[in-house]
PDB file of C-alpha atoms in Angstrom:
ATOM      1  CA  MET B   1       0.198  -0.043  -0.268  1.00 79.00           C
ATOM      2  CA  SER B   2       1.197   3.535  -0.783  1.00 84.00           C
ATOM      3  CA  TRP B   3      -1.893   5.551  -0.109  1.00 87.00           C
ATOM      4  CA  LEU B   4      -4.934   4.756   2.900  1.00 90.00           C
ATOM      5  CA  ALA B   5      -7.494   7.715   2.927  1.00 89.00           C
ATOM      6  CA  ARG B   6     -10.512   7.584   4.584  1.00 87.00           C
ATOM      7  CA  ASP B   7     -13.157  10.363   5.749  1.00 78.00           C
ATOM      8  CA  GLY B   8     -13.714  11.278   9.576  1.00 77.00           C
ATOM      9  CA  ALA B   9     -17.132  11.107   9.362  1.00 80.00           C
ATOM     10  CA  ASP B  10     -17.544   7.401   8.282  1.00 85.00           C
ATOM     11  CA  HIS B  11     -15.472   5.383   9.342  1.00 85.00           C
ATOM     12  CA  GLY B  12     -16.339   1.976   7.387  1.00 91.00           C
ATOM     13  CA  THR B  13     -14.804   3.536   4.515  1.00 92.00           C
ATOM     14  CA  LEU B  14     -11.413   3.202   3.492  1.00 93.00           C
ATOM     15  CA  TRP B  15      -9.530   4.014   0.314  1.00 93.00           C
ATOM     16  CA  ALA B  16      -6.407   2.380  -0.636  1.00 93.00           C
ATOM     17  CA  ALA B  17      -3.771   2.620  -3.646  1.00 91.00           C
ATOM     18  CA  THR B  18      -0.451   0.739  -4.409  1.00 90.00           C
ATOM     19  CA  SER B  19       2.675   1.722  -6.045  1.00 86.00           C
ATOM     20  CA  ALA B  20       1.955   0.201  -8.928  1.00 85.00           C
ATOM     21  CA  GLY B  21      -1.497   2.509  -9.276  1.00 87.00           C
ATOM     22  CA  ARG B  22      -4.448   0.070  -8.050  1.00 90.00           C
ATOM     23  CA  ILE B  23      -6.892   1.751  -6.591  1.00 91.00           C
ATOM     24  CA  PHE B  24      -9.261   0.065  -4.006  1.00 93.00           C
ATOM     25  CA  VAL B  25     -12.132   0.858  -1.963  1.00 95.00           C
ATOM     26  CA  THR B  26     -13.873  -0.570   1.310  1.00 94.00           C
ATOM     27  CA  HIS B  27     -17.051   0.291   2.925  1.00 93.00           C
ATOM     28  CA  ASN B  28     -16.766  -2.054   5.507  1.00 94.00           C
ATOM     29  CA  ALA B  29     -12.993  -1.105   7.199  1.00 94.00           C
ATOM     30  CA  ASP B  30     -14.167  -1.059  10.551  1.00 93.00           C
ATOM     31  CA  ALA B  31     -15.538  -4.544  10.758  1.00 95.00           C
ATOM     32  CA  SER B  32     -15.811  -6.163  13.849  1.00 95.00           C
ATOM     33  CA  ASP B  33     -13.894  -9.665  12.272  1.00 96.00           C
ATOM     34  CA  PRO B  34     -10.797  -8.052   9.830  1.00 94.00           C
ATOM     35  CA  ALA B  35     -11.583 -11.063   7.590  1.00 96.00           C
ATOM     36  CA  THR B  36     -15.064 -10.154   6.797  1.00 97.00           C
ATOM     37  CA  VAL B  37     -13.750  -6.637   5.118  1.00 96.00           C
ATOM     38  CA  ARG B  38     -14.318  -6.704   1.368  1.00 97.00           C
ATOM     39  CA  TRP B  39     -12.346  -4.915  -0.838  1.00 96.00           C
ATOM     40  CA  HIS B  40     -13.138  -3.528  -4.356  1.00 95.00           C
ATOM     41  CA  ARG B  41     -10.621  -3.034  -6.997  1.00 93.00           C
ATOM     42  CA  ILE B  42     -11.754   0.234  -8.797  1.00 91.00           C
ATOM     43  CA  ASP B  43      -8.803   0.853 -11.265  1.00 87.00           C
ATOM     44  CA  ASN B  44      -9.519  -1.467 -14.862  1.00 86.00           C
ATOM     45  CA  ALA B  45      -7.078  -1.714 -18.208  1.00 85.00           C
ATOM     46  CA  THR B  46      -7.386   1.806 -19.159  1.00 87.00           C
ATOM     47  CA  SER B  47      -6.316   3.433 -15.737  1.00 84.00           C
ATOM     48  CA  PRO B  48      -2.932   4.837 -15.573  1.00 81.00           C
ATOM     49  CA  THR B  49      -0.442   2.701 -13.907  1.00 81.00           C
ATOM     50  CA  ARG B  50       1.920   5.172 -12.020  1.00 83.00           C
ATOM     51  CA  PHE B  51       2.011   5.728  -8.495  1.00 82.00           C
ATOM     52  CA  PRO B  52      -0.184   7.671  -6.952  1.00 84.00           C
ATOM     53  CA  SER B  53       0.608  10.755  -5.247  1.00 84.00           C
ATOM     54  CA  GLY B  54      -2.392  10.950  -2.728  1.00 85.00           C
ATOM     55  CA  ILE B  55      -6.220  10.336  -2.348  1.00 88.00           C
ATOM     56  CA  TYR B  56      -8.313  12.818  -1.265  1.00 87.00           C
ATOM     57  CA  VAL B  57     -11.862  11.821   0.137  1.00 89.00           C
ATOM     58  CA  ASP B  58     -15.031  13.701  -1.468  1.00 88.00           C
ATOM     59  CA  PRO B  59     -16.074  15.443   1.737  1.00 86.00           C
ATOM     60  CA  SER B  60     -19.832  15.395   0.782  1.00 87.00           C
ATOM     61  CA  ASP B  61     -19.562  11.659  -0.884  1.00 87.00           C
ATOM     62  CA  THR B  62     -17.326   9.547   0.877  1.00 83.00           C
ATOM     63  CA  GLY B  63     -17.908   7.029  -2.511  1.00 84.00           C
ATOM     64  CA  HIS B  64     -15.924   9.286  -4.228  1.00 87.00           C
ATOM     65  CA  ALA B  65     -12.285  10.387  -4.382  1.00 87.00           C
ATOM     66  CA  TRP B  66      -9.442  11.866  -6.262  1.00 88.00           C
TER      67      TRP B  66
END
């Protein structure tokens, strides 16, 4: 992991990025059993394959980030 980001108001949503440019999000990061946390990969074949310089969660929509 190269970056992790979450919004202070939504403890369940967590964004993660790898140095290879892969982006993941989960909406149950605060699950009592870590094995039940489900990550969703949101990059695709046309996404850039470069190191992400940061993740900024949209303050009005935790399901959106830059």
